Amino acid sequence: MTSRIADVLIPLALDTAYSYAVPDGLAVEEGDVVQVPLANREVAGVVWGMRDGQGGNLKKVTAVIEAPNLSPKMRKFLDWIAWYTLAPKGSALAMGLKIPDPDRQEVARVGVKLAGPSPKRMTPARQKVMEVAQDGTVRLKSELAHAAGVSAGVVNGLIDEGVLETVTLLAEPVAEMPDPAFGHTALSDGQREAADTLVAAMGEEHAPVLLLEGVTGSGKTEVYFEAVAEAMQQGRQTLILMPEIALTAQFLDRFAARFGVKPATWHSGVTGRKRERLYTAIAANEVKVVAGARSALFLPYADLGLIIVDEEHETAYKQDDGVHYHARDMAVVRGKIENAPVVLASATPSIESRVNVERGRYRHVKLPERFGGRSMPQIRAVDLRKEAIPKGRWLSPTLVAAVEDTVARGEQALLFLNRRGYAPLTLCRSCAHRYECPNCSSWLVEHRFRRSLVCHHCGHVERTPHACVECGSVDSLVPCGPGVERIAEEASELFPDKRCIVLSSDFPGGTERLRAELAAIAAGEFDIVIGTQLVAKGHNFPLMTLVGVLDADIGLTSGDPRAAERTFQMLQQVTGRAGRGEKPGRALVQTWQPDHPVIAALISGDAERFYEEETRVREMAGLPPFGRLASLVVSAAEREAAETHARAMALVAEPPPGVTVLGPAEAPLALIRGRYRFRLLVKTEREVDLQAYLRSWMARCPKIRGNTRVSIDVDPQSFL
DNA sequence: AGCACGCCGACT
DNA sequence: GTCGGCGTGCTC
């Protein structure tokens, strides 16, 4: 006897869907979320396929869960991701499936309003509440208490006495409907033309990918907002992807200025009931625009009509644990599957996107100038071979004079050094002991504010010792080299009456305080900002007219094949912070190698030439974009680290046909969250077969298979 | 992700 | 002896 069988994919690290018999009378369709027995428990999964067959010895589907059905397009997308990243299908599903928690209580929103009678006993606190409530409108309990400046207890007391009455409120809408016609911003001719190109792309039969390139301050956001408006007019949904850090109040305000309301936002901080409601509302096409971090790519959009990837070159789009993926590239794939145009926006596009433009896969839309006639900052090198800096100082006389000048005019200066902490290396003066990380043999960085030594590689932290741990000498530790904290010390010595602030990712007080301080900087409450990468992105400081780069050469000598590109992008972004307000900006770049291609391109502003040359250099080195590159990340428990490492190295020595291992020959081990990791770079000749090659390769070494994770690092070729 | 199973060292 | 630590493997 045949029966209906459902192949159910369970959101665990399982690569195949499991088969369950469908009981008579239970309506089950492909894409449905169902509850099934697994081992000795019940789990949720998604019906990946339906078929007829002998289901007698199979376990049965328990129930259909009330959750949005996963569309065929969504399932195809998740299948593709699993194949492409070599991750188990179930792991891919886990990224795109949110099961409503049946235990979660709907939090009733209780409103209160004035009922009539005056309180029997009047107190000052009650008086304040009465004054606020006088207008008779309904307010949330907490809002009323807050507006009156009293605690909730006072309001509760008045409710008990019958002075205030409670009203049950409808749930707050998850997101408000943006209005495409709300506020038209005046666009420049260049912006208008670019916006028209994007809008025209929305009507094409085969949705294209467009690279929107425009210097910092050229108004890219306003340009792609026009495409967002078009999608809304067509009744379709838009996803705006951004690096987590860029989901700022500033961006949301700009969106609100154009569309009347803020967009729905999705990131790791959106949790609980809010997350569930947003998820279902997106699946029901009730939310038209989502601005989100990379995880927003896996939401079940009912009718996705446009994807924007803001700051497409950002490395934050790479997910480096679990399923390894690059959200920008996956966005291109999702756009292809949904037939939605994808706009990649950046002031400094990645090499792979440039190559895709060159090869005709992506279209190039360029915004040549800054908006409102503002000019790009003037950039000058300070040649450290010619200009002496006093011992123990890091700011050159030229830069010091420029800062002095700038702050004297009431403008702001940014001192950029991409190195957290006080000093990158600590030595003992007596015995020359170097403080190294016990786990991964990198130097421990002194953090003076926190009074500790920190490993920036694995996160190991120890108290800064008073006496040398090696020879016992007291007060013998010498900090070597500068970090931002040390620069802050120097700045406050040089400019004692100026207000300085240090910004780095280990900013005390977390994101909340960081946001507040960024706003304070924009409002002019500081004169000198000392910061790492963090300040290079996303924030607009209208009063900032000088950017000093303290050591432009950091990163240029590392072994990373993308070091030059990354450094160039970072320096271009950070120098672009200058002169975004009324007054023109300038940048001074301290360097030991003013003739290095990265520095020369930065000074001359000739990005095109730099990228051409960089592409050629890579081609000669056999690196992408002209091959397919994968980065094998292998992780193992401590006990097996040595053996796993040895086996992986044996694989490296004997790659299958078509695969080239670029190295390193001896991959260094790093301890991250209790597991040893190392990375290998692998390239294949052919365009499509990388996954097949790697799977067969790993299969030859079963011992490390379970511990091996493979991420595809760069791939400019295979999507279209 | 859970959970069982099996292998090792330290105890009521 | 056996309790419990973790590392490994399985779940239709």
mmCIF file of N, CA and C in Angstrom, chain A residues 48-153:
data_model
loop_
_atom_site.group_PDB
_atom_site.id
_atom_site.type_symbol
_atom_site.label_atom_id
_atom_site.label_comp_id
_atom_site.label_asym_id
_atom_site.label_seq_id
_atom_site.Cartn_x
_atom_site.Cartn_y
_atom_site.Cartn_z
ATOM 1 N N TRP A 48 10.519 19.722 2.247
ATOM 2 C CA TRP A 48 11.368 20.070 1.094
ATOM 3 C C TRP A 48 10.843 19.402 -0.179
ATOM 4 N N GLY A 49 10.074 18.287 0.001
ATOM 5 C CA GLY A 49 9.501 17.601 -1.154
ATOM 6 C C GLY A 49 8.405 16.642 -0.714
ATOM 7 N N MET A 50 7.489 16.356 -1.641
ATOM 8 C CA MET A 50 6.423 15.397 -1.364
ATOM 9 C C MET A 50 6.476 14.300 -2.414
ATOM 10 N N ARG A 51 6.182 13.060 -2.022
ATOM 11 C CA ARG A 51 6.151 11.964 -2.987
ATOM 12 C C ARG A 51 5.277 10.843 -2.458
ATOM 13 N N ASP A 52 4.986 9.874 -3.341
ATOM 14 C CA ASP A 52 4.250 8.685 -2.924
ATOM 15 C C ASP A 52 5.229 7.544 -2.738
ATOM 16 N N GLY A 53 4.948 6.660 -1.795
ATOM 17 C CA GLY A 53 5.851 5.528 -1.606
ATOM 18 C C GLY A 53 5.415 4.669 -0.445
ATOM 19 N N GLN A 54 6.259 3.671 -0.119
ATOM 20 C CA GLN A 54 5.981 2.776 0.999
ATOM 21 C C GLN A 54 6.435 3.463 2.289
ATOM 22 N N GLY A 55 5.508 3.918 3.049
ATOM 23 C CA GLY A 55 5.898 4.663 4.244
ATOM 24 C C GLY A 55 5.646 3.920 5.529
ATOM 25 N N GLY A 56 5.437 2.615 5.427
ATOM 26 C CA GLY A 56 5.049 1.842 6.593
ATOM 27 C C GLY A 56 6.003 1.902 7.771
ATOM 28 N N ASN A 57 7.309 1.887 7.477
ATOM 29 C CA ASN A 57 8.259 1.858 8.594
ATOM 30 C C ASN A 57 8.776 3.259 8.975
ATOM 31 N N LEU A 58 8.167 4.290 8.396
ATOM 32 C CA LEU A 58 8.618 5.652 8.706
ATOM 33 C C LEU A 58 7.866 6.218 9.905
ATOM 34 N N LYS A 59 8.522 7.146 10.593
ATOM 35 C CA LYS A 59 7.800 7.900 11.624
ATOM 36 C C LYS A 59 6.839 8.856 10.925
ATOM 37 N N LYS A 60 5.884 9.348 11.685
ATOM 38 C CA LYS A 60 4.836 10.173 11.072
ATOM 39 C C LYS A 60 5.016 11.655 11.386
ATOM 40 N N VAL A 61 4.595 12.492 10.430
ATOM 41 C CA VAL A 61 4.532 13.931 10.675
ATOM 42 C C VAL A 61 3.542 14.161 11.808
ATOM 43 N N THR A 62 3.940 14.899 12.833
ATOM 44 C CA THR A 62 3.054 15.104 13.980
ATOM 45 C C THR A 62 1.974 16.144 13.686
ATOM 46 N N ALA A 63 2.410 17.277 13.122
ATOM 47 C CA ALA A 63 1.448 18.365 12.901
ATOM 48 C C ALA A 63 2.021 19.373 11.930
ATOM 49 N N VAL A 64 1.141 20.194 11.390
ATOM 50 C CA VAL A 64 1.596 21.334 10.586
ATOM 51 C C VAL A 64 1.613 22.544 11.513
ATOM 52 N N ILE A 65 2.758 23.234 11.539
ATOM 53 C CA ILE A 65 2.892 24.383 12.429
ATOM 54 C C ILE A 65 2.415 25.640 11.709
ATOM 55 N N GLU A 66 1.730 26.481 12.423
ATOM 56 C CA GLU A 66 1.263 27.718 11.815
ATOM 57 C C GLU A 66 2.419 28.708 11.700
ATOM 58 N N ALA A 67 3.017 28.716 10.543
ATOM 59 C CA ALA A 67 4.148 29.609 10.265
ATOM 60 C C ALA A 67 4.155 29.811 8.761
ATOM 61 N N PRO A 68 4.770 30.915 8.281
ATOM 62 C CA PRO A 68 4.752 31.159 6.842
ATOM 63 C C PRO A 68 5.355 29.989 6.062
ATOM 64 N N ASN A 69 4.680 29.624 4.977
ATOM 65 C CA ASN A 69 5.184 28.598 4.063
ATOM 66 C C ASN A 69 6.431 29.137 3.365
ATOM 67 N N LEU A 70 7.465 28.303 3.239
ATOM 68 C CA LEU A 70 8.692 28.735 2.552
ATOM 69 C C LEU A 70 8.523 28.542 1.042
ATOM 70 N N SER A 71 8.591 29.638 0.308
ATOM 71 C CA SER A 71 8.313 29.612 -1.127
ATOM 72 C C SER A 71 9.345 28.774 -1.875
ATOM 73 N N PRO A 72 8.975 28.300 -3.077
ATOM 74 C CA PRO A 72 9.937 27.548 -3.890
ATOM 75 C C PRO A 72 11.212 28.351 -4.137
ATOM 76 N N LYS A 73 11.068 29.654 -4.349
ATOM 77 C CA LYS A 73 12.253 30.504 -4.584
ATOM 78 C C LYS A 73 13.167 30.515 -3.365
ATOM 79 N N MET A 74 12.559 30.619 -2.191
ATOM 80 C CA MET A 74 13.329 30.642 -0.952
ATOM 81 C C MET A 74 14.051 29.312 -0.756
ATOM 82 N N ARG A 75 13.360 28.214 -1.061
ATOM 83 C CA ARG A 75 13.978 26.891 -0.904
ATOM 84 C C ARG A 75 15.118 26.707 -1.898
ATOM 85 N N LYS A 76 14.911 27.214 -3.109
ATOM 86 C CA LYS A 76 15.955 27.128 -4.118
ATOM 87 C C LYS A 76 17.196 27.920 -3.663
ATOM 88 N N PHE A 77 16.924 29.078 -3.103
ATOM 89 C CA PHE A 77 18.005 29.940 -2.599
ATOM 90 C C PHE A 77 18.799 29.231 -1.507
ATOM 91 N N LEU A 78 18.097 28.633 -0.552
ATOM 92 C CA LEU A 78 18.781 27.949 0.549
ATOM 93 C C LEU A 78 19.555 26.725 0.051
ATOM 94 N N ASP A 79 18.969 25.993 -0.897
ATOM 95 C CA ASP A 79 19.670 24.857 -1.508
ATOM 96 C C ASP A 79 20.969 25.323 -2.165
ATOM 97 N N TRP A 80 20.845 26.426 -2.882
ATOM 98 C CA TRP A 80 22.012 26.944 -3.594
ATOM 99 C C TRP A 80 23.119 27.321 -2.612
ATOM 100 N N ILE A 81 22.728 28.015 -1.532
ATOM 101 C CA ILE A 81 23.713 28.435 -0.525
ATOM 102 C C ILE A 81 24.425 27.235 0.076
ATOM 103 N N ALA A 82 23.656 26.195 0.394
ATOM 104 C CA ALA A 82 24.253 25.001 0.993
ATOM 105 C C ALA A 82 25.250 24.376 0.018
ATOM 106 N N TRP A 83 24.855 24.311 -1.243
ATOM 107 C CA TRP A 83 25.762 23.739 -2.239
ATOM 108 C C TRP A 83 27.012 24.598 -2.373
ATOM 109 N N TYR A 84 26.795 25.894 -2.472
ATOM 110 C CA TYR A 84 27.905 26.786 -2.756
ATOM 111 C C TYR A 84 28.895 26.885 -1.599
ATOM 112 N N THR A 85 28.397 26.903 -0.389
ATOM 113 C CA THR A 85 29.280 27.080 0.767
ATOM 114 C C THR A 85 29.743 25.741 1.335
ATOM 115 N N LEU A 86 29.307 24.650 0.750
ATOM 116 C CA LEU A 86 29.635 23.307 1.229
ATOM 117 C C LEU A 86 29.097 23.056 2.624
ATOM 118 N N ALA A 87 28.053 23.785 3.004
ATOM 119 C CA ALA A 87 27.457 23.600 4.329
ATOM 120 C C ALA A 87 26.324 22.584 4.220
ATOM 121 N N PRO A 88 25.983 21.896 5.320
ATOM 122 C CA PRO A 88 24.818 21.023 5.301
ATOM 123 C C PRO A 88 23.554 21.831 4.986
ATOM 124 N N LYS A 89 22.638 21.221 4.232
ATOM 125 C CA LYS A 89 21.408 21.941 3.870
ATOM 126 C C LYS A 89 20.645 22.445 5.095
ATOM 127 N N GLY A 90 20.632 21.596 6.130
ATOM 128 C CA GLY A 90 19.914 21.977 7.342
ATOM 129 C C GLY A 90 20.481 23.241 7.980
ATOM 130 N N SER A 91 21.806 23.438 7.870
ATOM 131 C CA SER A 91 22.423 24.638 8.435
ATOM 132 C C SER A 91 21.984 25.868 7.657
ATOM 133 N N ALA A 92 21.847 25.706 6.329
ATOM 134 C CA ALA A 92 21.369 26.831 5.521
ATOM 135 C C ALA A 92 19.943 27.162 5.919
ATOM 136 N N LEU A 93 19.123 26.126 6.113
ATOM 137 C CA LEU A 93 17.739 26.349 6.510
ATOM 138 C C LEU A 93 17.657 27.074 7.848
ATOM 139 N N ALA A 94 18.567 26.721 8.749
ATOM 140 C CA ALA A 94 18.540 27.321 10.087
ATOM 141 C C ALA A 94 18.678 28.844 10.011
ATOM 142 N N MET A 95 19.341 29.323 8.961
ATOM 143 C CA MET A 95 19.495 30.779 8.830
ATOM 144 C C MET A 95 18.203 31.446 8.376
ATOM 145 N N GLY A 96 17.346 30.672 7.690
ATOM 146 C CA GLY A 96 16.166 31.291 7.106
ATOM 147 C C GLY A 96 14.860 30.906 7.757
ATOM 148 N N LEU A 97 14.917 30.195 8.862
ATOM 149 C CA LEU A 97 13.677 29.730 9.471
ATOM 150 C C LEU A 97 13.538 30.228 10.899
ATOM 151 N N LYS A 98 12.440 30.878 11.166
ATOM 152 C CA LYS A 98 12.140 31.285 12.549
ATOM 153 C C LYS A 98 10.840 30.619 12.949
ATOM 154 N N ILE A 99 10.891 29.793 13.965
ATOM 155 C CA ILE A 99 9.692 29.121 14.443
ATOM 156 C C ILE A 99 9.087 29.950 15.560
ATOM 157 N N PRO A 100 7.806 30.275 15.442
ATOM 158 C CA PRO A 100 7.198 31.038 16.527
ATOM 159 C C PRO A 100 7.236 30.243 17.827
ATOM 160 N N ASP A 101 7.551 30.910 18.902
ATOM 161 C CA ASP A 101 7.624 30.265 20.203
ATOM 162 C C ASP A 101 6.217 30.233 20.806
ATOM 163 N N PRO A 102 5.612 29.019 20.917
ATOM 164 C CA PRO A 102 4.219 28.956 21.378
ATOM 165 C C PRO A 102 4.056 29.410 22.829
ATOM 166 N N ASP A 103 5.170 29.418 23.581
ATOM 167 C CA ASP A 103 5.081 29.807 24.987
ATOM 168 C C ASP A 103 5.092 31.316 25.189
ATOM 169 N N ARG A 104 5.466 32.007 24.095
ATOM 170 C CA ARG A 104 5.591 33.454 24.258
ATOM 171 C C ARG A 104 4.214 34.093 24.407
ATOM 172 N N GLN A 105 4.061 34.844 25.472
ATOM 173 C CA GLN A 105 2.787 35.506 25.723
ATOM 174 C C GLN A 105 2.718 36.813 24.924
ATOM 175 N N GLU A 106 1.580 37.035 24.369
ATOM 176 C CA GLU A 106 1.343 38.333 23.741
ATOM 177 C C GLU A 106 1.328 39.352 24.867
ATOM 178 N N VAL A 107 2.240 40.324 24.805
ATOM 179 C CA VAL A 107 2.262 41.320 25.858
ATOM 180 C C VAL A 107 1.143 42.311 25.594
ATOM 181 N N ALA A 108 0.175 42.298 26.501
ATOM 182 C CA ALA A 108 -0.954 43.212 26.335
ATOM 183 C C ALA A 108 -0.477 44.639 26.580
ATOM 184 N N ARG A 109 -0.853 45.512 25.682
ATOM 185 C CA ARG A 109 -0.496 46.923 25.873
ATOM 186 C C ARG A 109 -1.676 47.600 26.560
ATOM 187 N N VAL A 110 -1.388 48.132 27.726
ATOM 188 C CA VAL A 110 -2.465 48.751 28.493
ATOM 189 C C VAL A 110 -2.350 50.265 28.416
ATOM 190 N N GLY A 111 -3.398 50.874 27.919
ATOM 191 C CA GLY A 111 -3.437 52.332 27.873
ATOM 192 C C GLY A 111 -4.259 52.860 29.036
ATOM 193 N N VAL A 112 -3.980 54.075 29.463
ATOM 194 C CA VAL A 112 -4.785 54.684 30.533
ATOM 195 C C VAL A 112 -5.270 56.059 30.092
ATOM 196 N N LYS A 113 -6.425 56.426 30.594
ATOM 197 C CA LYS A 113 -6.895 57.799 30.367
ATOM 198 C C LYS A 113 -7.683 58.263 31.573
ATOM 199 N N LEU A 114 -7.921 59.527 31.648
ATOM 200 C CA LEU A 114 -8.625 60.128 32.773
ATOM 201 C C LEU A 114 -10.069 59.603 32.816
ATOM 202 N N ALA A 115 -10.513 59.186 34.013
ATOM 203 C CA ALA A 115 -11.858 58.630 34.120
ATOM 204 C C ALA A 115 -12.860 59.668 34.624
ATOM 205 N N GLY A 116 -12.426 60.649 35.322
ATOM 206 C CA GLY A 116 -13.353 61.675 35.794
ATOM 207 C C GLY A 116 -13.022 62.206 37.174
ATOM 208 N N PRO A 117 -13.268 61.377 38.221
ATOM 209 C CA PRO A 117 -13.126 61.905 39.587
ATOM 210 C C PRO A 117 -11.712 62.352 39.934
ATOM 211 N N SER A 118 -11.608 63.325 40.821
ATOM 212 C CA SER A 118 -10.289 63.739 41.301
ATOM 213 C C SER A 118 -9.863 62.788 42.401
ATOM 214 N N PRO A 119 -8.571 62.641 42.589
ATOM 215 C CA PRO A 119 -8.093 61.753 43.659
ATOM 216 C C PRO A 119 -8.502 62.279 45.026
ATOM 217 N N LYS A 120 -8.748 61.346 45.952
ATOM 218 C CA LYS A 120 -9.149 61.777 47.304
ATOM 219 C C LYS A 120 -8.024 62.526 47.988
ATOM 220 N N ARG A 121 -6.827 61.967 47.823
ATOM 221 C CA ARG A 121 -5.684 62.639 48.437
ATOM 222 C C ARG A 121 -4.742 63.105 47.326
ATOM 223 N N MET A 122 -4.466 64.366 47.270
ATOM 224 C CA MET A 122 -3.586 64.880 46.211
ATOM 225 C C MET A 122 -2.164 64.982 46.737
ATOM 226 N N THR A 123 -1.204 64.479 45.961
ATOM 227 C CA THR A 123 0.217 64.631 46.310
ATOM 228 C C THR A 123 0.879 65.327 45.143
ATOM 229 N N PRO A 124 2.088 65.837 45.322
ATOM 230 C CA PRO A 124 2.784 66.514 44.198
ATOM 231 C C PRO A 124 2.928 65.587 43.000
ATOM 232 N N ALA A 125 3.252 64.300 43.241
ATOM 233 C CA ALA A 125 3.436 63.350 42.137
ATOM 234 C C ALA A 125 2.123 63.155 41.396
ATOM 235 N N ARG A 126 1.047 62.988 42.173
ATOM 236 C CA ARG A 126 -0.272 62.792 41.564
ATOM 237 C C ARG A 126 -0.686 64.030 40.775
ATOM 238 N N GLN A 127 -0.371 65.180 41.318
ATOM 239 C CA GLN A 127 -0.677 66.449 40.650
ATOM 240 C C GLN A 127 -0.068 66.458 39.248
ATOM 241 N N LYS A 128 1.210 66.030 39.174
ATOM 242 C CA LYS A 128 1.917 66.044 37.880
ATOM 243 C C LYS A 128 1.241 65.105 36.881
ATOM 244 N N VAL A 129 0.831 63.914 37.384
ATOM 245 C CA VAL A 129 0.154 62.949 36.515
ATOM 246 C C VAL A 129 -1.154 63.546 36.007
ATOM 247 N N MET A 130 -1.906 64.184 36.907
ATOM 248 C CA MET A 130 -3.191 64.767 36.533
ATOM 249 C C MET A 130 -3.023 65.834 35.453
ATOM 250 N N GLU A 131 -1.965 66.633 35.596
ATOM 251 C CA GLU A 131 -1.725 67.691 34.611
ATOM 252 C C GLU A 131 -1.508 67.103 33.216
ATOM 253 N N VAL A 132 -0.706 66.026 33.175
ATOM 254 C CA VAL A 132 -0.415 65.413 31.875
ATOM 255 C C VAL A 132 -1.674 64.753 31.310
ATOM 256 N N ALA A 133 -2.441 64.096 32.194
ATOM 257 C CA ALA A 133 -3.607 63.330 31.743
ATOM 258 C C ALA A 133 -4.808 64.224 31.432
ATOM 259 N N GLN A 134 -4.701 65.472 31.798
ATOM 260 C CA GLN A 134 -5.811 66.425 31.665
ATOM 261 C C GLN A 134 -6.453 66.431 30.269
ATOM 262 N N ASP A 135 -5.617 66.252 29.230
ATOM 263 C CA ASP A 135 -6.141 66.359 27.862
ATOM 264 C C ASP A 135 -7.027 65.179 27.458
ATOM 265 N N GLY A 136 -7.118 64.170 28.318
ATOM 266 C CA GLY A 136 -8.056 63.089 28.064
ATOM 267 C C GLY A 136 -7.614 62.042 27.056
ATOM 268 N N THR A 137 -6.402 62.193 26.468
ATOM 269 C CA THR A 137 -5.964 61.207 25.484
ATOM 270 C C THR A 137 -5.498 59.923 26.167
ATOM 271 N N VAL A 138 -5.494 58.851 25.378
ATOM 272 C CA VAL A 138 -5.053 57.562 25.893
ATOM 273 C C VAL A 138 -3.541 57.453 25.753
ATOM 274 N N ARG A 139 -2.886 57.069 26.830
ATOM 275 C CA ARG A 139 -1.437 56.877 26.772
ATOM 276 C C ARG A 139 -1.079 55.524 27.354
ATOM 277 N N LEU A 140 0.096 55.017 26.953
ATOM 278 C CA LEU A 140 0.607 53.833 27.619
ATOM 279 C C LEU A 140 0.912 54.183 29.061
ATOM 280 N N LYS A 141 0.725 53.202 29.940
ATOM 281 C CA LYS A 141 1.007 53.437 31.358
ATOM 282 C C LYS A 141 2.405 54.005 31.554
ATOM 283 N N SER A 142 3.358 53.332 30.908
ATOM 284 C CA SER A 142 4.751 53.741 31.102
ATOM 285 C C SER A 142 4.994 55.145 30.528
ATOM 286 N N GLU A 143 4.307 55.435 29.417
ATOM 287 C CA GLU A 143 4.490 56.762 28.811
ATOM 288 C C GLU A 143 3.953 57.859 29.717
ATOM 289 N N LEU A 144 2.805 57.598 30.300
ATOM 290 C CA LEU A 144 2.204 58.593 31.180
ATOM 291 C C LEU A 144 3.118 58.854 32.379
ATOM 292 N N ALA A 145 3.608 57.764 32.965
ATOM 293 C CA ALA A 145 4.489 57.903 34.121
ATOM 294 C C ALA A 145 5.738 58.682 33.730
ATOM 295 N N HIS A 146 6.277 58.359 32.574
ATOM 296 C CA HIS A 146 7.495 59.016 32.125
ATOM 297 C C HIS A 146 7.247 60.499 31.853
ATOM 298 N N ALA A 147 6.130 60.792 31.169
ATOM 299 C CA ALA A 147 5.823 62.174 30.825
ATOM 300 C C ALA A 147 5.622 63.022 32.081
ATOM 301 N N ALA A 148 5.083 62.404 33.121
ATOM 302 C CA ALA A 148 4.841 63.147 34.353
ATOM 303 C C ALA A 148 6.073 63.158 35.254
ATOM 304 N N GLY A 149 7.060 62.377 34.885
ATOM 305 C CA GLY A 149 8.285 62.312 35.675
ATOM 306 C C GLY A 149 8.093 61.603 37.008
ATOM 307 N N VAL A 150 7.180 60.624 37.042
ATOM 308 C CA VAL A 150 6.952 59.875 38.280
ATOM 309 C C VAL A 150 7.114 58.383 37.993
ATOM 310 N N SER A 151 7.095 57.578 39.046
ATOM 311 C CA SER A 151 7.228 56.141 38.828
ATOM 312 C C SER A 151 5.864 55.544 38.473
ATOM 313 N N ALA A 152 5.915 54.316 37.952
ATOM 314 C CA ALA A 152 4.681 53.656 37.514
ATOM 315 C C ALA A 152 3.738 53.429 38.703
ATOM 316 N N GLY A 153 4.296 53.355 39.905
ATOM 317 C CA GLY A 153 3.503 53.114 41.107
ATOM 318 C C GLY A 153 2.433 54.189 41.316
#
